Amino acid sequence: MWDYTPIVKDHFLNPRNVGDIPDADAVGEVGSLACGDALKLYLKLDDNKDKILDAKFQTFGCASAIASSSALTEMVKGKTMDEALAISNQDIADFLGGLPEEKMHCSVMGQEALEVAIFKYRGMDIPEHDSEHDHGHAYPDHEGTIVCKCFGITDTFLKKVIETNRLTTAEQVTHFTKAGGACGGCIPKIQELIAQVLGDADVQPRTRPEKLSNMKKMQLIQEVLERDVRPLLWADGGDLELIDIDGSRVQVAFRKACAGCASSGNTARMVEVKLRDLVAEDIVVEEVSA
Amino acid sequence: MKEIYLDNNATTKVDEAVFEEMRPYFCELYGNPSSMHFFGGQVQGKVSEARNRVAALLGASPEEIIFTACGTESDNAAIRSALEVFPERRHVITSRVEHPAVLTQCRNLTQKGYRVTEIGVDGAGRLDMEEYRKAIDDDTAIVSFMWANNETGVIFPVEEAAAIAKTKGALFHSDAVQAIGKIPINMDGSAIDMLSLSGHKLHAPKGIGVLYLRRGTPFRPFLVGGHQERSRRAGTENAAAIIALGKACELAGQHMEAENTIVKAQRDRLQDALMVAIPNARINGGGAERLPNTTSIAFEFVEGEAILLLLSELGICASSGSACTSGSLEPSHVLRAMGVPFTCAHGSIRFSLSRFTTDTEIDTVIREMPAIIARLRQMSPFGREFLKGQA
């Protein structure tokens, strides 16, 4: 049995916002019957055509696909379209208290449907969705060439997911996108893409800025925690929350597996080293129990 | 919550009488059956009795029974042995719908230079005997076909297939894990050389299996380093589990008729009622001869894991051929080999009954299942289109 969180179970058993919006402003559709999951997302905008007033969904898929869709509709309501576009698949998973890694593709499907809905509304070119196609496109065909023939997934899309989720193995890419999960023929290509993405990151090594305003410093601390620290903790089933920043003092609280972990002191030092490397030399990380 | 257990092809309840039979052999009669003293000797006596009971269910002789740890070990031992016995033969035949215990081993053999032919099945899950006849040749070391399929219950004509193997001098093995105890099996006069059995599928505990080895069949042991099982399977006997399996086989023989009348009637009632109550459903393998306890039903436009979890909320235990339950991303290899349409391959649910299944339990599933499917179809974009079309 999958180890679903109580929030996932709740959103599966009592899904919010199931249905359709007949006069929806934006509709996003991803997935297919052949692929085993699909999501149709409806968005209703306010009179200024900016803020999302209402969201509804229809999902074909497993419990975590239904829960991810339900969570997504709750998350976007009341947000402007730009705010909504900032929602990452990890945000959806976080909202649900986490997803088993093998099920992360469900959160990716949610994020993708949202993007498609808004991009289409803004008149961007999104190819027509073909849900009847046997093993058709799991995700809309971005620019780029198909890598995974079984699920119809392009290199452009894979690189995006690899980069935003900091994936390092082909197995992770399969868990997040399904690519490589059927015949497995594209796994070498996926490994190449991972190498490319990691390589790109190496081309522009990030260094500590010379001078930082207080405001910029706080932003950078948050960014490093999100991009460089939390994914490392997730890998071990842990997490952290930023509690406060006071000058160079950064207060964090450890969550999940990290909470109460005997080596959280070491983890705090690891966070400190990262922040000193990438933000400012004088940063001190303190663990608080908030 | 009291469970309604309809997942007996996954594992079964240990029969209380079986448990009572094995109970003394842990803390009281714990001697080693191989020991010279009276204390081990009395265990040896019970192990022999168990061997006789297993042999009786299979229509075999006691010395043809080798106790193993599980069905998977029996499958692995049978295929490995055949390849060692015929080192000059480099071809293996199996089917596309075998259990991974056979299929994985065969696929690994291709990396060792063997030719492996996987025989296909038709839409009802029936073995393509024509393809098999064409595939077998003098290079074939072993043919391994399951007796009955774990997902659909479809029964293969293993006797006929074994007779064909014989004409080419190949050994024939059958993974009969799902068939034994559910349908009569008689090894007396059979052309089958080897057969695998697993205790926990017929109300014995987990961790005990049998490899039936026809008298006179050449054999190379998988485990060596002891004289147990006539040196065909080294390792101290799992005496308590062997004794339990003996009792379970005796009971299976006694319940065989009920399995094929009462259990079969329950299974038929369940699938017939669901087919009437739920539109756009189909029975996987419905056109073929099947085990009396198994039905696999595909529901269009919905996904299996979601169905299983909603059933589970009501205490109903079933299983699915869907991708999402197993962590793989494609529907089961069995359903794909059968060419089950992709519109419903993801929504297949297997109910497998046993002699402990009650009519009330079947009533509950018949009552609850239509609402579960309707609820998920209402949520599914494809289901909604379908429901709209119906209205």
XYZ file of C-alpha atoms in Angstrom:
681
model
C 0.000 0.000 0.000
C 1.175 3.518 -0.700
C 2.056 5.597 2.300
C -0.275 8.507 1.609
C -0.470 11.379 4.073
C -3.794 12.083 5.803
C -4.108 15.208 3.623
C -3.751 13.145 0.431
C -6.371 10.705 1.716
C -8.703 13.545 2.631
C -8.404 15.180 -0.797
C -8.926 11.793 -2.471
C -11.958 10.789 -0.400
C -13.430 14.311 -0.291
C -12.113 16.014 -3.397
C -12.749 19.774 -3.545
C -14.031 21.464 -6.700
C -14.883 18.453 -8.859
C -16.860 19.357 -11.954
C -16.751 21.895 -14.728
C -17.315 25.612 -15.270
C -19.509 26.044 -18.357
C -18.356 29.641 -18.968
C -14.766 29.078 -17.923
C -12.214 31.620 -19.118
C -9.392 29.119 -19.276
C -9.300 25.355 -19.662
C -6.198 23.198 -19.464
C -6.145 19.545 -20.412
C -3.269 17.091 -20.023
C -2.820 13.331 -19.992
C -4.741 10.563 -21.739
C -6.621 7.329 -21.113
C -3.726 5.365 -22.522
C -1.251 6.926 -20.147
C -3.343 6.100 -17.108
C -4.006 9.603 -15.917
C -5.514 12.802 -17.230
C -6.630 16.132 -15.830
C -8.994 18.794 -17.165
C -8.775 22.074 -15.275
C -11.301 24.936 -15.543
C -10.558 28.483 -14.382
C -13.021 31.397 -13.959
C -11.451 34.865 -13.809
C -12.684 38.083 -12.210
C -13.928 41.045 -14.238
C -10.388 42.409 -14.616
C -9.461 39.049 -16.122
C -6.592 38.788 -13.699
C -7.597 37.027 -10.519
C -8.811 33.401 -10.437
C -12.280 33.435 -8.886
C -13.099 29.775 -9.212
C -11.399 26.541 -10.271
C -12.843 23.112 -10.994
C -11.328 19.858 -12.175
C -12.012 16.439 -13.622
C -9.380 13.754 -13.155
C -8.902 10.244 -14.421
C -6.240 8.596 -12.327
C -5.080 7.182 -9.046
C -5.699 8.551 -5.568
C -2.717 10.903 -5.658
C -3.718 12.261 -9.084
C -7.179 13.091 -7.734
C -5.738 14.573 -4.533
C -3.174 16.661 -6.475
C -5.936 18.074 -8.693
C -8.099 18.857 -5.701
C -5.176 20.575 -3.941
C -4.338 22.561 -7.066
C -7.853 24.006 -7.361
C -7.744 25.054 -3.715
C -4.332 26.645 -4.137
C -5.133 28.770 -7.206
C -8.409 30.244 -6.044
C -7.974 33.936 -5.181
C -4.563 34.126 -6.841
C -3.751 36.269 -9.869
C -2.703 34.327 -12.915
C 0.931 35.350 -12.409
C 0.804 34.200 -8.806
C -0.731 30.938 -9.925
C 2.000 30.393 -12.496
C 4.539 30.594 -9.688
C 3.076 27.425 -8.143
C 5.508 24.572 -8.675
C 4.745 20.878 -8.623
C 6.646 20.736 -5.339
C 4.247 23.345 -3.906
C 1.348 21.018 -4.764
C 3.123 18.094 -3.108
C 3.926 20.239 -0.071
C 0.300 21.328 0.213
C -0.586 17.638 0.488
C 2.049 17.018 3.152
C 4.206 15.236 0.585
C 3.714 12.531 -2.031
C 5.548 9.208 -2.431
C 8.334 9.917 -4.918
C 6.879 7.370 -7.368
C 3.752 9.549 -7.425
C 5.401 12.925 -7.979
C 4.277 12.829 -11.608
C 0.757 13.473 -10.286
C 1.850 16.849 -8.920
C 3.671 17.579 -12.182
C 0.447 16.839 -14.064
C -1.380 19.411 -11.933
C 1.215 22.114 -12.453
C 1.230 21.340 -16.173
C -2.551 21.633 -16.556
C -2.445 24.996 -14.820
C 0.269 26.235 -17.159
C -1.611 25.014 -20.221
C -4.833 26.709 -19.094
C -3.183 30.067 -18.516
C -0.910 29.950 -21.571
C -3.857 29.093 -23.784
C -5.905 31.901 -22.260
C -3.043 34.290 -23.042
C -3.109 33.154 -26.640
C 0.112 31.222 -26.616
C 0.408 28.361 -29.029
C -0.437 25.076 -27.357
C -1.017 22.135 -29.700
C -4.416 20.515 -29.528
C -4.714 17.792 -26.958
C -5.337 14.310 -28.297
C -6.755 12.164 -25.559
C -7.790 9.284 -27.795
C -4.341 8.648 -29.115
C -2.934 5.343 -27.941
C -0.090 6.268 -25.651
C -0.528 9.836 -26.748
C 0.995 12.830 -25.124
C 0.992 12.657 -21.382
C 1.830 16.318 -21.328
C 1.257 18.887 -24.025
C 3.823 18.905 -26.719
C 6.150 21.750 -25.903
C 8.679 22.808 -28.421
C 11.341 20.216 -28.609
C 11.645 16.636 -29.682
C 9.986 13.592 -28.182
C 12.334 11.665 -25.911
C 9.946 9.149 -24.339
C 7.925 7.624 -27.160
C 5.724 5.573 -24.823
C 4.373 8.607 -22.997
C 5.094 11.246 -25.635
C 7.361 13.459 -23.543
C 9.731 16.037 -25.011
C 13.269 17.013 -24.067
C 12.155 20.593 -23.364
C 9.635 19.427 -20.807
C 12.030 16.940 -19.209
C 14.760 19.555 -18.852
C 12.339 21.910 -17.184
C 11.261 19.280 -14.644
C 14.848 18.146 -14.052
C 15.914 21.714 -13.413
C 13.054 22.885 -11.219
C 13.077 19.747 -9.085
C 16.867 19.343 -9.120
C 16.647 15.742 -10.247
C 19.861 13.778 -10.533
C 18.873 10.224 -11.568
C 16.844 8.733 -14.412
C 14.691 6.925 -11.838
C 13.703 10.257 -10.295
C 12.845 11.626 -13.725
C 10.560 8.619 -14.256
C 8.857 9.226 -10.912
C 8.287 12.873 -11.743
C 7.300 12.620 -15.422
C 6.702 8.918 -16.200
C 9.296 9.212 -18.993
C 11.282 5.982 -19.216
C 8.714 4.106 -17.145
C 7.375 1.803 -19.859
C 9.840 0.281 -22.348
C 12.804 2.083 -20.794
C 14.375 2.700 -24.191
C 14.891 6.399 -23.545
C 16.692 6.065 -20.214
C 20.152 6.718 -21.738
C 18.736 9.865 -23.357
C 17.251 10.946 -20.016
C 20.664 10.488 -18.417
C 22.152 12.701 -21.128
C 19.558 15.379 -20.394
C 20.355 15.243 -16.680
C 24.043 15.661 -17.504
C 23.192 18.608 -19.763
C 21.106 20.331 -17.106
C 23.724 19.754 -14.416
C 26.377 20.859 -16.896
C 24.496 24.071 -17.642
C 24.413 24.794 -13.958
C 28.179 24.332 -13.853
C 28.726 26.787 -16.682
C 27.575 29.639 -14.488
C 28.900 28.836 -11.035
C 27.044 30.801 -8.457
C 29.259 32.933 -6.239
C 28.700 35.050 -3.217
C 27.730 38.590 -4.229
C 30.096 41.427 -3.239
C 27.539 43.640 -1.585
C 23.969 43.014 -0.554
C 21.195 45.250 0.684
C 19.263 43.811 3.610
C 16.312 43.222 1.338
C 18.387 41.389 -1.318
C 20.110 39.363 1.372
C 16.811 38.126 2.732
C 15.645 37.219 -0.763
C 18.849 35.373 -1.519
C 18.710 33.425 1.756
C 15.196 32.295 0.896
C 16.232 31.335 -2.616
C 19.206 29.262 -1.466
C 17.076 27.462 1.102
C 14.490 26.625 -1.556
C 16.862 25.667 -4.345
C 19.840 24.172 -2.591
C 18.879 23.063 0.878
C 15.318 21.762 1.014
C 15.676 19.306 -1.913
C 18.629 17.716 -0.084
C 16.514 17.280 3.041
C 13.568 15.905 1.075
C 15.830 13.176 -0.236
C 16.074 11.892 3.340
C 12.411 12.457 4.134
C 13.111 15.660 6.043
C 12.380 19.346 5.592
C 12.946 22.734 7.144
C 11.032 25.943 7.549
C 12.496 29.420 7.587
C 11.268 31.129 10.750
C 13.040 34.488 10.795
C 15.959 36.474 9.409
C 17.541 39.128 11.593
C 20.546 40.659 9.883
C 22.867 37.703 9.524
C 21.034 35.463 11.991
C 18.894 32.897 10.190
C 16.419 30.944 12.303
C 15.132 27.660 10.924
C 12.939 24.891 12.284
C 13.397 21.299 11.149
C 10.386 19.359 9.983
C 9.399 15.753 9.175
C 12.325 13.319 9.506
C 14.681 16.177 10.458
C 12.549 17.183 13.456
C 14.070 15.666 16.542
C 16.754 13.973 14.457
C 19.903 13.474 16.513
C 22.063 14.919 13.760
C 19.982 18.035 13.169
C 22.913 20.000 14.632
C 25.035 18.807 11.717
C 22.223 19.625 9.341
C 22.080 23.167 10.722
C 25.831 23.473 10.071
C 25.343 22.185 6.533
C 22.719 24.888 5.980
C 25.080 27.475 7.401
C 27.932 26.423 5.107
C 25.632 26.649 2.072
C 24.414 30.095 3.059
C 27.934 31.325 3.773
C 29.037 30.024 0.376
C 26.246 31.599 -1.573
C 24.965 34.596 0.429
C 27.281 36.119 3.023
C 30.266 35.033 5.086
C 28.905 36.107 8.445
C 25.675 34.103 8.376
C 24.795 32.176 11.510
C 22.116 29.498 11.397
C 20.145 28.820 14.548
C 17.725 25.992 15.061
C 14.520 26.995 16.813
C 11.666 24.759 17.849
C 8.830 26.899 16.477
C -13.614 -2.817 10.503
C -14.141 -6.456 9.512
C -12.397 -7.211 6.269
C -14.111 -8.723 3.260
C -11.194 -10.620 1.827
C -11.481 -11.179 -1.914
C -7.771 -11.258 -2.689
C -7.103 -14.976 -2.269
C -4.862 -15.170 -5.349
C -2.466 -12.875 -3.467
C -2.492 -14.961 -0.311
C -4.987 -16.879 1.797
C -6.022 -17.191 5.415
C -4.302 -20.081 7.186
C -7.057 -22.567 7.935
C -7.508 -22.909 11.723
C -7.172 -26.698 11.424
C -3.890 -26.215 9.526
C -2.593 -23.906 12.226
C -3.526 -26.408 14.953
C -1.685 -29.130 13.041
C 1.562 -27.135 12.930
C 1.349 -25.534 16.380
C 3.165 -28.276 18.408
C 6.194 -28.197 16.116
C 7.572 -24.896 17.375
C 7.937 -25.054 21.167
C 7.334 -28.720 21.973
C 8.237 -31.021 19.083
C 11.032 -28.876 17.729
C 13.480 -31.681 16.887
C 15.404 -31.827 13.639
C 13.792 -34.455 11.388
C 17.270 -35.604 10.357
C 18.396 -36.420 13.929
C 18.977 -40.012 15.005
C 17.174 -39.715 18.341
C 13.515 -40.368 19.041
C 12.857 -36.650 19.433
C 13.761 -35.848 15.834
C 12.340 -39.110 14.618
C 8.791 -38.258 15.599
C 9.032 -35.057 13.555
C 10.395 -37.094 10.642
C 7.273 -39.238 10.880
C 5.003 -36.202 10.571
C 7.049 -34.805 7.666
C 6.584 -38.135 5.857
C 2.865 -38.011 6.526
C 2.768 -34.477 5.096
C 4.658 -35.624 2.001
C 2.081 -38.375 1.511
C -0.761 -35.877 1.837
C 0.744 -33.477 -0.710
C 1.404 -36.381 -3.092
C -2.188 -37.558 -2.700
C -3.588 -34.174 -3.763
C -1.378 -34.182 -6.863
C -1.851 -37.838 -7.779
C 1.911 -38.226 -7.308
C 4.264 -40.524 -5.390
C 5.720 -39.190 -2.125
C 9.314 -39.335 -3.438
C 8.285 -37.006 -6.279
C 7.632 -34.216 -3.755
C 10.487 -31.806 -2.925
C 9.728 -29.241 -0.247
C 11.058 -25.735 -0.998
C 10.646 -22.303 0.553
C 8.134 -20.905 -1.932
C 6.680 -21.113 -5.413
C 9.335 -18.761 -6.737
C 12.124 -21.056 -5.540
C 10.399 -24.027 -7.189
C 10.103 -22.120 -10.485
C 13.725 -21.023 -10.382
C 14.984 -24.493 -9.444
C 13.021 -26.192 -12.234
C 14.268 -23.949 -15.025
C 17.898 -23.866 -13.828
C 17.952 -27.618 -13.477
C 16.704 -28.199 -17.012
C 19.416 -25.945 -18.444
C 22.117 -27.792 -16.496
C 20.751 -31.153 -17.536
C 20.782 -30.191 -21.239
C 23.806 -27.888 -21.589
C 23.777 -28.325 -25.365
C 20.205 -27.071 -25.715
C 20.053 -23.271 -25.823
C 16.368 -22.499 -26.259
C 13.674 -21.839 -23.642
C 9.928 -21.417 -24.207
C 7.532 -19.688 -21.875
C 4.455 -17.470 -22.232
C 4.050 -13.713 -22.186
C 1.662 -13.879 -19.232
C 3.777 -15.906 -16.778
C 4.336 -14.834 -13.202
C 7.542 -12.784 -12.790
C 9.062 -15.769 -10.935
C 9.339 -17.478 -14.330
C 9.366 -14.541 -16.722
C 12.192 -12.590 -15.094
C 14.405 -15.654 -14.990
C 13.736 -16.392 -18.661
C 14.431 -12.807 -19.677
C 17.706 -12.895 -17.743
C 18.665 -15.988 -19.737
C 18.701 -13.986 -22.972
C 21.702 -12.117 -21.554
C 23.466 -15.451 -21.128
C 23.113 -16.303 -24.784
C 19.910 -18.350 -24.637
C 17.126 -17.990 -27.152
C 13.900 -17.323 -25.283
C 10.509 -17.500 -26.971
C 7.542 -15.978 -25.170
C 4.337 -17.431 -26.596
C 1.462 -14.975 -26.887
C -2.186 -15.235 -25.897
C -5.407 -14.215 -27.608
C -7.885 -11.599 -26.428
C -9.411 -14.055 -23.970
C -6.015 -14.931 -22.546
C -5.778 -18.349 -24.260
C -2.339 -19.646 -25.161
C -1.447 -19.526 -28.866
C -0.794 -23.256 -29.351
C -0.012 -22.768 -33.044
C 2.788 -20.349 -32.213
C 4.042 -22.811 -29.608
C 4.102 -25.740 -32.054
C 6.137 -23.652 -34.478
C 8.539 -22.395 -31.817
C 9.574 -25.669 -30.235
C 12.535 -27.513 -31.760
C 15.358 -29.908 -30.890
C 17.276 -27.055 -29.294
C 14.538 -26.439 -26.683
C 15.713 -27.398 -23.177
C 12.586 -26.535 -21.250
C 9.058 -25.289 -21.755
C 7.431 -23.506 -18.804
C 3.735 -22.603 -18.987
C 1.626 -21.682 -15.974
C -1.326 -23.943 -15.223
C -3.632 -21.022 -14.511
C -3.074 -17.289 -14.695
C -2.944 -15.395 -11.408
C -4.630 -12.250 -12.745
C -7.388 -13.636 -14.927
C -7.665 -17.258 -13.758
C -7.432 -18.447 -17.385
C -6.392 -22.126 -17.539
C -3.774 -23.258 -20.060
C -3.883 -26.684 -21.780
C -0.695 -27.781 -20.036
C -1.166 -31.515 -20.620
C -1.400 -30.979 -24.373
C 1.574 -28.609 -24.276
C 3.615 -31.118 -22.236
C 2.914 -33.873 -24.748
C 4.249 -31.634 -27.528
C 7.405 -30.881 -25.493
C 7.938 -34.612 -25.066
C 8.087 -35.157 -28.833
C 11.113 -32.816 -28.974
C 12.796 -34.253 -25.901
C 12.369 -31.005 -23.939
C 11.437 -30.941 -20.258
C 8.094 -29.423 -19.315
C 7.495 -27.363 -16.188
C 4.260 -25.779 -15.018
C 3.853 -23.052 -12.425
C 0.669 -24.466 -10.875
C 0.687 -22.124 -7.871
C -2.779 -20.723 -8.633
C -4.321 -23.976 -9.827
C -3.489 -26.409 -7.032
C -6.317 -26.721 -4.550
C -8.745 -24.977 -6.902
C -9.029 -27.509 -9.726
C -8.257 -31.247 -9.747
C -4.716 -32.079 -10.816
C -3.472 -35.595 -11.497
C 0.195 -36.218 -12.183
C -0.367 -39.954 -12.602
C 0.149 -40.642 -16.293
C 0.790 -36.957 -17.021
C 3.473 -35.781 -19.459
C 4.408 -32.908 -17.142
C 7.893 -33.287 -15.635
C 7.936 -30.549 -13.020
C 5.310 -28.551 -11.172
C 5.489 -25.655 -8.698
C 3.176 -25.230 -5.720
C 2.990 -22.534 -3.036
C 1.525 -23.214 0.401
C 0.115 -19.799 1.175
C -2.203 -19.884 -1.836
C -4.111 -22.829 -0.361
C -4.557 -21.918 3.297
C -1.111 -23.036 4.515
C 1.358 -20.457 5.838
C 3.797 -18.384 3.780
C 7.322 -19.707 3.350
C 6.604 -23.214 2.135
C 6.490 -24.499 -1.429
C 6.843 -27.705 -3.370
C 8.619 -28.711 -6.527
C 7.024 -31.823 -7.953
C 9.665 -33.797 -9.869
C 8.476 -36.747 -11.936
C 10.295 -39.959 -11.102
C 13.143 -40.485 -13.560
C 13.386 -36.821 -14.556
C 17.048 -35.728 -14.547
C 17.595 -33.011 -11.955
C 20.377 -30.729 -10.693
C 19.708 -29.183 -7.284
C 19.451 -25.446 -6.815
C 20.545 -25.568 -3.147
C 23.392 -27.918 -2.236
C 25.104 -28.776 1.044
C 22.835 -31.282 2.738
C 21.175 -34.623 2.194
C 17.651 -33.328 2.861
C 14.921 -34.055 0.292
C 17.162 -36.826 -1.084
C 19.890 -34.246 -1.736
C 17.614 -32.469 -4.189
C 17.096 -29.473 -1.912
C 19.628 -28.986 0.878
C 18.713 -27.150 4.045
C 16.992 -28.130 7.295
C 13.341 -28.871 6.628
C 10.816 -26.210 7.663
C 9.063 -28.976 9.567
C 6.133 -27.028 11.002
C 5.293 -25.449 7.640
C 5.670 -28.780 5.831
C 3.275 -30.405 8.305
C 0.889 -27.469 7.819
C 1.063 -27.831 4.055
C 0.260 -31.526 4.332
C -2.882 -30.718 6.280
C -3.783 -27.904 3.870
C -3.501 -30.292 0.908
C -5.670 -32.846 2.665
C -8.316 -30.175 3.296
C -8.009 -28.863 -0.276
C -8.833 -32.332 -1.555
C -11.884 -32.479 0.695
C -13.078 -29.023 -0.396
C -12.331 -29.446 -4.099
C -15.950 -30.058 -4.979
C -17.149 -27.060 -2.960
C -14.502 -24.918 -4.639
C -15.964 -25.833 -8.038
C -19.617 -25.538 -7.048
C -20.212 -23.157 -4.113
C -17.229 -20.834 -4.658
C -17.749 -20.880 -8.405
C -21.423 -19.972 -7.967
C -20.444 -17.050 -5.723
C -17.889 -15.873 -8.266
C -20.409 -16.146 -11.109
C -23.061 -14.313 -9.122
C -20.610 -11.517 -8.312
C -19.422 -10.974 -11.884
C -22.886 -11.353 -13.422
C -24.405 -8.821 -11.024
C -21.586 -6.324 -11.601
C -21.844 -6.699 -15.373
C -25.567 -5.963 -15.191
C -25.259 -3.048 -12.755
C -22.251 -1.328 -14.306
C -22.192 -0.297 -17.971
C -18.986 -0.463 -19.999
C -17.328 -3.188 -18.034
C -15.803 -6.393 -19.390
C -14.514 -9.600 -17.898
C -10.866 -10.151 -18.751
C -10.566 -13.730 -20.003
C -14.329 -14.171 -19.754
C -14.380 -16.251 -22.941
C -11.846 -18.781 -21.696
C -11.894 -21.655 -19.245
C -11.006 -20.151 -15.875
C -10.347 -21.027 -12.231
C -13.614 -21.166 -10.280
C -12.553 -18.497 -7.753
C -11.166 -15.702 -9.942
C -12.702 -12.862 -11.910
C -10.924 -9.864 -13.384
C -13.215 -7.062 -14.469
C -12.177 -4.006 -16.461
C -14.138 -0.827 -15.874
C -13.769 1.798 -18.577
C -12.768 5.415 -17.882
C -11.587 4.890 -14.296
C -8.291 3.929 -12.705
C -7.733 0.819 -10.617
C -5.874 2.216 -7.640
C -8.646 4.706 -6.953
C -11.207 1.857 -7.098
C -9.134 -0.299 -4.735
C -8.737 2.475 -2.185
C -12.461 3.275 -2.206
C -13.187 -0.455 -1.765
C -10.611 -0.568 0.994
C -12.440 2.246 2.807
C -15.343 -0.209 3.063
C -13.122 -3.058 4.210
C -13.205 -4.791 0.830
C -9.859 -6.241 -0.233
C -9.264 -6.825 -3.948
C -6.396 -6.306 -6.315
C -5.778 -4.583 -9.608
C -3.901 -4.977 -12.842
C -3.470 -1.255 -12.932
C -0.150 0.478 -13.174
C -0.503 2.793 -10.235
C -0.768 0.107 -7.574
C 2.481 -1.553 -8.446
C 4.617 1.519 -8.874
C 5.080 0.672 -12.522
C 3.553 2.993 -15.073
C 1.935 0.559 -17.461
C -0.983 -1.810 -16.909
C -0.039 -5.398 -16.097
C 1.887 -7.412 -18.672
C -0.945 -9.955 -18.626
C -3.617 -7.449 -19.692
C -1.289 -5.928 -22.276
C -0.482 -9.361 -23.732
C -4.243 -9.959 -24.032
C -4.624 -6.665 -25.883
C -7.151 -5.316 -23.378
C -8.165 -1.921 -24.861
C -6.300 0.962 -23.290
C -9.615 2.612 -22.392
C -10.077 0.046 -19.649
C -6.714 -1.627 -19.007
C -6.026 0.857 -16.218
C -9.346 0.126 -14.533
C -9.097 -3.640 -14.035
C -9.976 -5.154 -10.678
C -9.408 -8.765 -9.655
C -11.665 -10.446 -7.137
C -10.407 -13.845 -5.952
C -12.606 -15.847 -3.597
C -11.978 -18.795 -1.299
C -13.995 -21.344 0.615
C -14.144 -18.808 3.448
C -16.020 -16.286 1.289
C -19.630 -15.813 2.406
C -22.733 -14.944 0.418
C -23.185 -11.843 2.576
C -19.739 -10.639 1.569
C -20.594 -11.075 -2.088
C -23.854 -9.166 -1.483
C -21.898 -6.277 0.031
C -19.577 -5.982 -2.959
C -22.495 -6.184 -5.387
C -24.211 -3.413 -3.422
C -21.210 -1.076 -3.089
C -19.332 -1.460 -6.350
C -21.686 0.392 -8.736
C -21.573 3.566 -6.617
C -17.768 3.469 -6.478
C -17.452 3.211 -10.241
C -20.118 5.897 -10.766
C -18.364 8.235 -8.330
C -15.009 7.897 -10.117
C -16.604 8.188 -13.567
C -18.311 11.380 -12.415
C -14.848 12.684 -11.537
C -13.122 11.501 -14.721
C -13.194 13.680 -17.862
C -13.644 10.553 -20.013
C -16.250 9.130 -17.663
C -18.240 12.350 -17.802
C -18.204 12.389 -21.588
C -19.401 8.807 -21.507
C -22.146 9.511 -18.958
C -23.270 12.510 -21.031
C -23.504 10.294 -24.088
C -25.664 7.884 -22.131
C -28.088 10.498 -20.831
